[in-house]
PDB file of C-alpha atoms in Angstrom:
ATOM      1  CA  MET A  36      18.531 -25.111  18.194  1.00 92.00           C
ATOM      2  CA  ILE A  37      15.008 -25.521  16.844  1.00 97.00           C
ATOM      3  CA  ALA A  38      13.496 -25.998  20.305  1.00 97.00           C
ATOM      4  CA  GLU A  39      15.280 -22.866  21.525  1.00 98.00           C
ATOM      5  CA  ASN A  40      14.115 -20.905  18.499  1.00 98.00           C
ATOM      6  CA  ILE A  41      10.536 -21.971  19.163  1.00 98.00           C
ATOM      7  CA  LYS A  42      10.816 -20.796  22.771  1.00 98.00           C
ATOM      8  CA  ILE A  43      11.953 -17.383  21.531  1.00 98.00           C
ATOM      9  CA  VAL A  44       9.132 -17.175  18.985  1.00 98.00           C
ATOM     10  CA  LYS A  45       6.536 -18.195  21.596  1.00 98.00           C
ATOM     11  CA  LYS A  46       7.890 -15.570  23.991  1.00 98.00           C
ATOM     12  CA  ASN A  47       7.610 -12.964  21.233  1.00 98.00           C
ATOM     13  CA  ILE A  48       4.049 -14.071  20.470  1.00 98.00           C
ATOM     14  CA  ASN A  49       3.038 -13.626  24.088  1.00 97.00           C
ATOM     15  CA  GLU A  50       4.725 -10.229  24.222  1.00 97.00           C
ATOM     16  CA  ALA A  51       2.853  -9.108  21.097  1.00 98.00           C
ATOM     17  CA  LEU A  52      -0.426 -10.426  22.493  1.00 97.00           C
ATOM     18  CA  SER A  53       0.102  -8.361  25.624  1.00 97.00           C
ATOM     19  CA  LYS A  54       0.288  -5.253  23.446  1.00 96.00           C
ATOM     20  CA  SER A  55      -2.675  -6.143  21.244  1.00 96.00           C
ATOM     21  CA  LYS A  56      -6.177  -4.819  21.776  1.00 95.00           C
ATOM     22  CA  PHE A  57      -7.534  -7.971  20.119  1.00 94.00           C
ATOM     23  CA  ASP A  58      -8.305 -10.997  22.255  1.00 89.00           C
ATOM     24  CA  ASN A  59      -7.230 -13.576  19.689  1.00 89.00           C
ATOM     25  CA  ASP A  60      -5.871 -17.065  19.938  1.00 95.00           C
ATOM     26  CA  VAL A  61      -2.739 -17.143  17.799  1.00 98.00           C
ATOM     27  CA  THR A  62      -1.619 -20.330  16.066  1.00 98.00           C
ATOM     28  CA  LEU A  63       2.033 -20.585  15.140  1.00 98.00           C
ATOM     29  CA  ILE A  64       2.559 -22.212  11.746  1.00 98.00           C
ATOM     30  CA  CYS A  65       6.111 -23.518  11.449  1.00 98.00           C
ATOM     31  CA  VAL A  66       6.951 -22.948   7.804  1.00 98.00           C
ATOM     32  CA  SER A  67       8.964 -26.005   6.885  1.00 96.00           C
ATOM     33  CA  LYS A  68       9.321 -25.519   3.129  1.00 94.00           C
ATOM     34  CA  THR A  69      12.624 -26.901   1.783  1.00 93.00           C
ATOM     35  CA  LYS A  70      13.451 -28.283   5.239  1.00 95.00           C
ATOM     36  CA  PRO A  71      14.091 -31.986   5.886  1.00 95.00           C
ATOM     37  CA  VAL A  72      11.712 -34.163   7.858  1.00 97.00           C
ATOM     38  CA  GLU A  73      14.250 -34.469  10.679  1.00 97.00           C
ATOM     39  CA  MET A  74      13.943 -30.758  11.415  1.00 97.00           C
ATOM     40  CA  ILE A  75      10.156 -30.925  11.348  1.00 98.00           C
ATOM     41  CA  ILE A  76      10.271 -33.809  13.815  1.00 98.00           C
ATOM     42  CA  ASP A  77      12.462 -31.683  16.094  1.00 98.00           C
ATOM     43  CA  ALA A  78       9.796 -28.974  16.041  1.00 98.00           C
ATOM     44  CA  TYR A  79       7.072 -31.547  16.605  1.00 98.00           C
ATOM     45  CA  GLU A  80       8.932 -32.920  19.611  1.00 98.00           C
ATOM     46  CA  ALA A  81       9.210 -29.365  20.918  1.00 98.00           C
ATOM     47  CA  GLY A  82       5.404 -29.262  20.977  1.00 98.00           C
ATOM     48  CA  GLU A  83       4.477 -27.794  17.602  1.00 98.00           C
ATOM     49  CA  ARG A  84       1.728 -29.352  15.508  1.00 98.00           C
ATOM     50  CA  ASN A  85       1.062 -26.846  12.708  1.00 98.00           C
ATOM     51  CA  PHE A  86       3.350 -26.854   9.683  1.00 98.00           C
ATOM     52  CA  GLY A  87       3.168 -24.859   6.468  1.00 98.00           C
ATOM     53  CA  GLU A  88       4.400 -25.773   3.010  1.00 98.00           C
ATOM     54  CA  ASN A  89       4.515 -23.846  -0.259  1.00 96.00           C
ATOM     55  CA  LYS A  90       4.431 -26.902  -2.505  1.00 97.00           C
ATOM     56  CA  VAL A  91       1.950 -29.757  -2.430  1.00 97.00           C
ATOM     57  CA  GLN A  92       4.643 -32.280  -3.299  1.00 97.00           C
ATOM     58  CA  GLU A  93       6.497 -31.429  -0.088  1.00 97.00           C
ATOM     59  CA  ILE A  94       3.388 -32.096   2.003  1.00 98.00           C
ATOM     60  CA  VAL A  95       2.849 -35.380   0.166  1.00 98.00           C
ATOM     61  CA  ALA A  96       6.440 -36.441   0.859  1.00 97.00           C
ATOM     62  CA  LYS A  97       6.567 -35.352   4.489  1.00 98.00           C
ATOM     63  CA  ALA A  98       3.077 -36.022   5.858  1.00 97.00           C
ATOM     64  CA  PRO A  99       3.368 -39.839   5.984  1.00 97.00           C
ATOM     65  CA  LEU A 100       6.537 -39.478   8.073  1.00 97.00           C
ATOM     66  CA  LEU A 101       4.927 -37.306  10.767  1.00 97.00           C
ATOM     67  CA  PRO A 102       2.403 -38.360  13.430  1.00 97.00           C
ATOM     68  CA  GLU A 103      -1.275 -38.242  12.505  1.00 96.00           C
ATOM     69  CA  ASP A 104      -2.018 -35.230  14.691  1.00 98.00           C
ATOM     70  CA  THR A 105       0.248 -33.028  12.551  1.00 98.00           C
ATOM     71  CA  VAL A 106      -1.781 -30.224  10.946  1.00 98.00           C
ATOM     72  CA  TRP A 107      -0.680 -29.221   7.453  1.00 98.00           C
ATOM     73  CA  HIS A 108      -1.266 -25.788   5.964  1.00 98.00           C
ATOM     74  CA  MET A 109      -0.925 -25.176   2.233  1.00 98.00           C
ATOM     75  CA  ILE A 110       0.374 -21.609   2.157  1.00 98.00           C
ATOM     76  CA  GLY A 111       1.854 -21.337  -1.337  1.00 96.00           C
ATOM     77  CA  HIS A 112       0.210 -20.697  -4.688  1.00 96.00           C
ATOM     78  CA  LEU A 113      -1.892 -23.716  -5.609  1.00 97.00           C
ATOM     79  CA  GLN A 114      -2.404 -24.898  -9.178  1.00 95.00           C
ATOM     80  CA  THR A 115      -5.649 -26.630 -10.010  1.00 95.00           C
ATOM     81  CA  ASN A 116      -3.839 -29.796 -11.114  1.00 95.00           C
ATOM     82  CA  LYS A 117      -2.411 -30.148  -7.577  1.00 97.00           C
ATOM     83  CA  VAL A 118      -5.723 -29.684  -5.778  1.00 98.00           C
ATOM     84  CA  LYS A 119      -6.490 -33.378  -5.225  1.00 98.00           C
ATOM     85  CA  LYS A 120      -3.390 -33.934  -3.097  1.00 98.00           C
ATOM     86  CA  ALA A 121      -3.789 -30.603  -1.324  1.00 98.00           C
ATOM     87  CA  VAL A 122      -7.310 -31.518  -0.251  1.00 98.00           C
ATOM     88  CA  GLN A 123      -6.104 -34.953   0.819  1.00 98.00           C
ATOM     89  CA  TYR A 124      -3.423 -33.632   3.173  1.00 98.00           C
ATOM     90  CA  ALA A 125      -4.067 -29.993   4.079  1.00 98.00           C
ATOM     91  CA  GLU A 126      -6.309 -28.966   6.951  1.00 98.00           C
ATOM     92  CA  TYR A 127      -6.207 -25.382   5.655  1.00 98.00           C
ATOM     93  CA  ILE A 128      -5.513 -23.961   2.212  1.00 98.00           C
ATOM     94  CA  HIS A 129      -4.467 -20.335   2.728  1.00 98.00           C
ATOM     95  CA  SER A 130      -3.966 -19.272  -0.869  1.00 97.00           C
ATOM     96  CA  VAL A 131      -7.305 -19.381  -2.699  1.00 98.00           C
ATOM     97  CA  ASP A 132      -7.383 -16.550  -5.228  1.00 97.00           C
ATOM     98  CA  SER A 133      -9.696 -17.600  -8.058  1.00 97.00           C
ATOM     99  CA  LEU A 134     -13.111 -19.141  -8.638  1.00 97.00           C
ATOM    100  CA  SER A 135     -11.643 -21.927 -10.782  1.00 97.00           C
ATOM    101  CA  LEU A 136      -9.359 -22.954  -7.925  1.00 98.00           C
ATOM    102  CA  ALA A 137     -12.214 -22.816  -5.412  1.00 98.00           C
ATOM    103  CA  GLN A 138     -14.392 -24.929  -7.687  1.00 98.00           C
ATOM    104  CA  ALA A 139     -11.636 -27.517  -8.081  1.00 98.00           C
ATOM    105  CA  ILE A 140     -11.201 -27.663  -4.299  1.00 98.00           C
ATOM    106  CA  ASP A 141     -14.955 -28.011  -3.837  1.00 98.00           C
ATOM    107  CA  LYS A 142     -15.094 -30.849  -6.359  1.00 98.00           C
ATOM    108  CA  GLU A 143     -12.250 -32.828  -4.776  1.00 98.00           C
ATOM    109  CA  ALA A 144     -13.495 -32.257  -1.249  1.00 98.00           C
ATOM    110  CA  GLY A 145     -16.938 -33.434  -2.268  1.00 98.00           C
ATOM    111  CA  LYS A 146     -15.557 -36.755  -3.480  1.00 97.00           C
ATOM    112  CA  THR A 147     -14.465 -37.666   0.045  1.00 95.00           C
ATOM    113  CA  GLY A 148     -17.133 -35.869   2.045  1.00 97.00           C
ATOM    114  CA  LYS A 149     -14.633 -33.337   3.379  1.00 98.00           C
ATOM    115  CA  ILE A 150     -15.428 -29.711   4.114  1.00 98.00           C
ATOM    116  CA  GLN A 151     -12.176 -28.006   3.135  1.00 98.00           C
ATOM    117  CA  LYS A 152     -11.156 -25.012   5.218  1.00 98.00           C
ATOM    118  CA  ILE A 153      -9.790 -22.180   3.104  1.00 98.00           C
ATOM    119  CA  LEU A 154      -8.558 -18.634   3.361  1.00 98.00           C
ATOM    120  CA  CYS A 155      -8.608 -16.213   0.449  1.00 98.00           C
ATOM    121  CA  GLU A 156      -5.318 -14.592  -0.469  1.00 98.00           C
ATOM    122  CA  VAL A 157      -5.229 -10.806  -0.784  1.00 98.00           C
ATOM    123  CA  ASN A 158      -2.450  -8.949  -2.599  1.00 96.00           C
ATOM    124  CA  ILE A 159      -2.469  -6.414   0.174  1.00 95.00           C
ATOM    125  CA  ALA A 160       0.243  -4.105  -1.221  1.00 91.00           C
ATOM    126  CA  SER A 161      -0.728  -4.557  -4.896  1.00 90.00           C
ATOM    127  CA  GLU A 162       2.673  -6.034  -5.754  1.00 88.00           C
ATOM    128  CA  ASP A 163       3.090  -7.290  -9.305  1.00 88.00           C
ATOM    129  CA  SER A 164       5.276 -10.158  -8.100  1.00 87.00           C
ATOM    130  CA  LYS A 165       2.655 -11.643  -5.785  1.00 91.00           C
ATOM    131  CA  PHE A 166      -0.556 -13.597  -6.149  1.00 92.00           C
ATOM    132  CA  GLY A 167      -3.813 -12.548  -4.553  1.00 95.00           C
ATOM    133  CA  LEU A 168      -6.901 -10.447  -4.999  1.00 95.00           C
ATOM    134  CA  ASN A 169      -7.754  -6.799  -4.612  1.00 93.00           C
ATOM    135  CA  GLU A 170     -10.716  -5.829  -2.446  1.00 89.00           C
ATOM    136  CA  ASP A 171     -13.339  -5.629  -5.208  1.00 90.00           C
ATOM    137  CA  SER A 172     -12.414  -8.952  -6.784  1.00 95.00           C
ATOM    138  CA  LEU A 173     -12.229 -10.524  -3.326  1.00 97.00           C
ATOM    139  CA  ILE A 174     -15.825  -9.629  -2.560  1.00 96.00           C
ATOM    140  CA  ASP A 175     -16.990 -10.929  -5.937  1.00 96.00           C
ATOM    141  CA  LEU A 176     -15.092 -14.177  -5.365  1.00 97.00           C
ATOM    142  CA  LEU A 177     -16.456 -14.664  -1.866  1.00 97.00           C
ATOM    143  CA  ILE A 178     -20.004 -14.313  -3.117  1.00 97.00           C
ATOM    144  CA  GLU A 179     -19.371 -17.100  -5.630  1.00 97.00           C
ATOM    145  CA  ILE A 180     -17.455 -19.358  -3.237  1.00 97.00           C
ATOM    146  CA  SER A 181     -20.233 -19.023  -0.668  1.00 96.00           C
ATOM    147  CA  LYS A 182     -22.466 -21.017  -3.026  1.00 97.00           C
ATOM    148  CA  LEU A 183     -20.148 -24.037  -2.976  1.00 98.00           C
ATOM    149  CA  GLN A 184     -21.080 -26.924  -0.710  1.00 97.00           C
ATOM    150  CA  ASN A 185     -17.752 -28.433   0.331  1.00 98.00           C
ATOM    151  CA  ILE A 186     -15.758 -25.354   1.348  1.00 97.00           C
ATOM    152  CA  LYS A 187     -15.663 -23.394   4.579  1.00 97.00           C
ATOM    153  CA  ILE A 188     -14.349 -19.841   4.173  1.00 97.00           C
ATOM    154  CA  CYS A 189     -12.372 -19.199   7.354  1.00 97.00           C
ATOM    155  CA  GLY A 190     -10.632 -15.906   6.680  1.00 98.00           C
ATOM    156  CA  LEU A 191      -8.052 -13.947   4.717  1.00 98.00           C
ATOM    157  CA  MET A 192      -4.334 -14.328   4.097  1.00 98.00           C
ATOM    158  CA  CYS A 193      -1.693 -11.882   2.913  1.00 98.00           C
ATOM    159  CA  VAL A 194       2.039 -11.793   2.300  1.00 96.00           C
ATOM    160  CA  ALA A 195       3.158  -8.294   3.221  1.00 96.00           C
ATOM    161  CA  PRO A 196       6.202  -6.753   1.513  1.00 93.00           C
ATOM    162  CA  TYR A 197       9.591  -7.821   2.790  1.00 91.00           C
ATOM    163  CA  THR A 198      11.114  -5.116   4.944  1.00 90.00           C
ATOM    164  CA  GLU A 199      13.836  -4.823   7.559  1.00 89.00           C
ATOM    165  CA  ILE A 200      11.582  -2.410   9.456  1.00 95.00           C
ATOM    166  CA  SER A 201       8.573  -4.438  10.586  1.00 95.00           C
ATOM    167  CA  GLU A 202       6.597  -1.355  11.602  1.00 97.00           C
ATOM    168  CA  GLU A 203       6.301  -0.457   7.911  1.00 97.00           C
ATOM    169  CA  ASN A 204       3.934  -3.382   7.410  1.00 98.00           C
ATOM    170  CA  ARG A 205       1.508  -2.441  10.167  1.00 98.00           C
ATOM    171  CA  LYS A 206      -0.691  -0.548   7.719  1.00 98.00           C
ATOM    172  CA  TYR A 207      -1.131  -3.677   5.603  1.00 98.00           C
ATOM    173  CA  PHE A 208      -2.179  -5.796   8.559  1.00 98.00           C
ATOM    174  CA  VAL A 209      -4.650  -3.116   9.621  1.00 98.00           C
ATOM    175  CA  LYS A 210      -6.011  -3.047   6.081  1.00 98.00           C
ATOM    176  CA  LEU A 211      -6.503  -6.820   5.935  1.00 98.00           C
ATOM    177  CA  ARG A 212      -8.306  -6.829   9.274  1.00 98.00           C
ATOM    178  CA  GLU A 213     -10.554  -3.983   8.157  1.00 97.00           C
ATOM    179  CA  MET A 214     -11.336  -5.806   4.921  1.00 97.00           C
ATOM    180  CA  MET A 215     -12.433  -8.883   6.853  1.00 97.00           C
ATOM    181  CA  ASN A 216     -14.589  -6.826   9.196  1.00 97.00           C
ATOM    182  CA  LYS A 217     -16.183  -4.983   6.279  1.00 96.00           C
ATOM    183  CA  ILE A 218     -17.006  -8.231   4.489  1.00 96.00           C
ATOM    184  CA  ASN A 219     -18.484  -9.780   7.629  1.00 97.00           C
ATOM    185  CA  GLN A 220     -20.715  -6.722   7.996  1.00 97.00           C
ATOM    186  CA  MET A 221     -22.039  -7.318   4.474  1.00 96.00           C
ATOM    187  CA  ASN A 222     -23.744 -10.475   5.772  1.00 93.00           C
ATOM    188  CA  ILE A 223     -22.985 -12.569   2.704  1.00 94.00           C
ATOM    189  CA  GLU A 224     -24.699 -15.903   3.185  1.00 91.00           C
ATOM    190  CA  ASN A 225     -22.281 -18.619   4.366  1.00 91.00           C
ATOM    191  CA  VAL A 226     -19.456 -16.101   4.828  1.00 94.00           C
ATOM    192  CA  ASN A 227     -18.474 -15.425   8.434  1.00 91.00           C
ATOM    193  CA  MET A 228     -14.716 -15.150   8.678  1.00 96.00           C
ATOM    194  CA  ASN A 229     -12.613 -14.911  11.833  1.00 96.00           C
ATOM    195  CA  MET A 230      -9.096 -15.940  10.780  1.00 98.00           C
ATOM    196  CA  LEU A 231      -6.281 -13.691   9.595  1.00 98.00           C
ATOM    197  CA  SER A 232      -3.156 -15.401   8.295  1.00 98.00           C
ATOM    198  CA  MET A 233      -0.579 -12.626   8.295  1.00 98.00           C
ATOM    199  CA  GLY A 234       2.904 -12.035   9.587  1.00 97.00           C
ATOM    200  CA  MET A 235       6.154 -13.885   8.922  1.00 97.00           C
ATOM    201  CA  THR A 236       9.556 -14.076  10.604  1.00 96.00           C
ATOM    202  CA  ASN A 237      10.351 -10.397  10.081  1.00 96.00           C
ATOM    203  CA  ASP A 238       6.992  -8.916  11.105  1.00 97.00           C
ATOM    204  CA  TYR A 239       4.824 -11.446  12.972  1.00 98.00           C
ATOM    205  CA  MET A 240       4.811  -9.465  16.220  1.00 98.00           C
ATOM    206  CA  ILE A 241       3.308  -6.448  14.454  1.00 98.00           C
ATOM    207  CA  ALA A 242       0.783  -8.728  12.753  1.00 98.00           C
ATOM    208  CA  ILE A 243      -0.303 -10.145  16.112  1.00 98.00           C
ATOM    209  CA  GLU A 244      -0.723  -6.658  17.533  1.00 98.00           C
ATOM    210  CA  GLU A 245      -3.111  -5.985  14.634  1.00 98.00           C
ATOM    211  CA  GLY A 246      -5.210  -9.114  15.004  1.00 98.00           C
ATOM    212  CA  ALA A 247      -3.427 -12.035  13.328  1.00 98.00           C
ATOM    213  CA  THR A 248      -4.707 -15.494  14.257  1.00 98.00           C
ATOM    214  CA  PHE A 249      -2.159 -17.426  12.167  1.00 98.00           C
ATOM    215  CA  VAL A 250       1.488 -16.371  11.927  1.00 98.00           C
ATOM    216  CA  ARG A 251       3.802 -18.152   9.499  1.00 98.00           C
ATOM    217  CA  VAL A 252       7.353 -18.398  10.819  1.00 98.00           C
ATOM    218  CA  GLY A 253      10.034 -20.294   8.918  1.00 97.00           C
ATOM    219  CA  THR A 254      13.475 -18.704   9.122  1.00 96.00           C
ATOM    220  CA  GLY A 255      12.930 -17.743  12.764  1.00 97.00           C
ATOM    221  CA  ILE A 256      12.523 -21.435  13.627  1.00 98.00           C
ATOM    222  CA  PHE A 257      14.428 -23.472  11.051  1.00 96.00           C
ATOM    223  CA  GLY A 258      17.050 -20.984   9.860  1.00 91.00           C
ATOM    224  CA  GLU A 259      17.646 -19.742   6.334  1.00 82.00           C
ATOM    225  CA  ARG A 260      16.143 -21.813   3.536  1.00 66.00           C
ATOM    226  CA  ASN A 261      17.979 -23.707   0.839  1.00 61.00           C
ATOM    227  CA  TYR A 262      16.239 -22.858  -2.424  1.00 52.00           C
ATOM    228  CA  ASN A 263      18.539 -25.076  -4.481  1.00 50.00           C
ATOM    229  CA  ILE A 264      16.706 -28.297  -3.674  1.00 44.00           C
TER     230      ILE A 264
END
């Protein structure tokens, strides 16, 4: 089932790329939160290498059971007291939304000589229920993060509103892309972003059409999640 689902998702990605005016490489992140290791291994054996988790403790539990070339993405809200493990296991942290968090990441990365790749999370639809920054606070944060030595700012991430009509989220993906372009044009020292983490199971094709480089697909690969574990 998982291998077949991945084939469908990859076909959809290619279809969306054919419609996009952006010549981007798109990385599929298989969102494996709440899913058992056996299912992740099935996806790995189907050729996938990038997996996303919302909780650090799930990465810590699963990473030792997967091959070393597995790439872990921390895509959920990250508390500063969980930063050490996140830096240890995650290739990318997608959800940086405060200076205190960035400083904690910088400190832990510095201890091991790692340059941690991060994306800053934007609350693109200004939803009270979601984490992330607005445009003004994002720019202020980027200026401060750019001074840190052990962080590489790779791009922006957003979680668009849930909708049954994916087209409704196009405007948010356009907005995130425009924000990244605007910031790059500001020529902030040490800030040159080219990654957009946007689009999930219900809207990733629209996100790709609008320039996504990471899409985060969970339900479309692994099925509905069990939130009772």
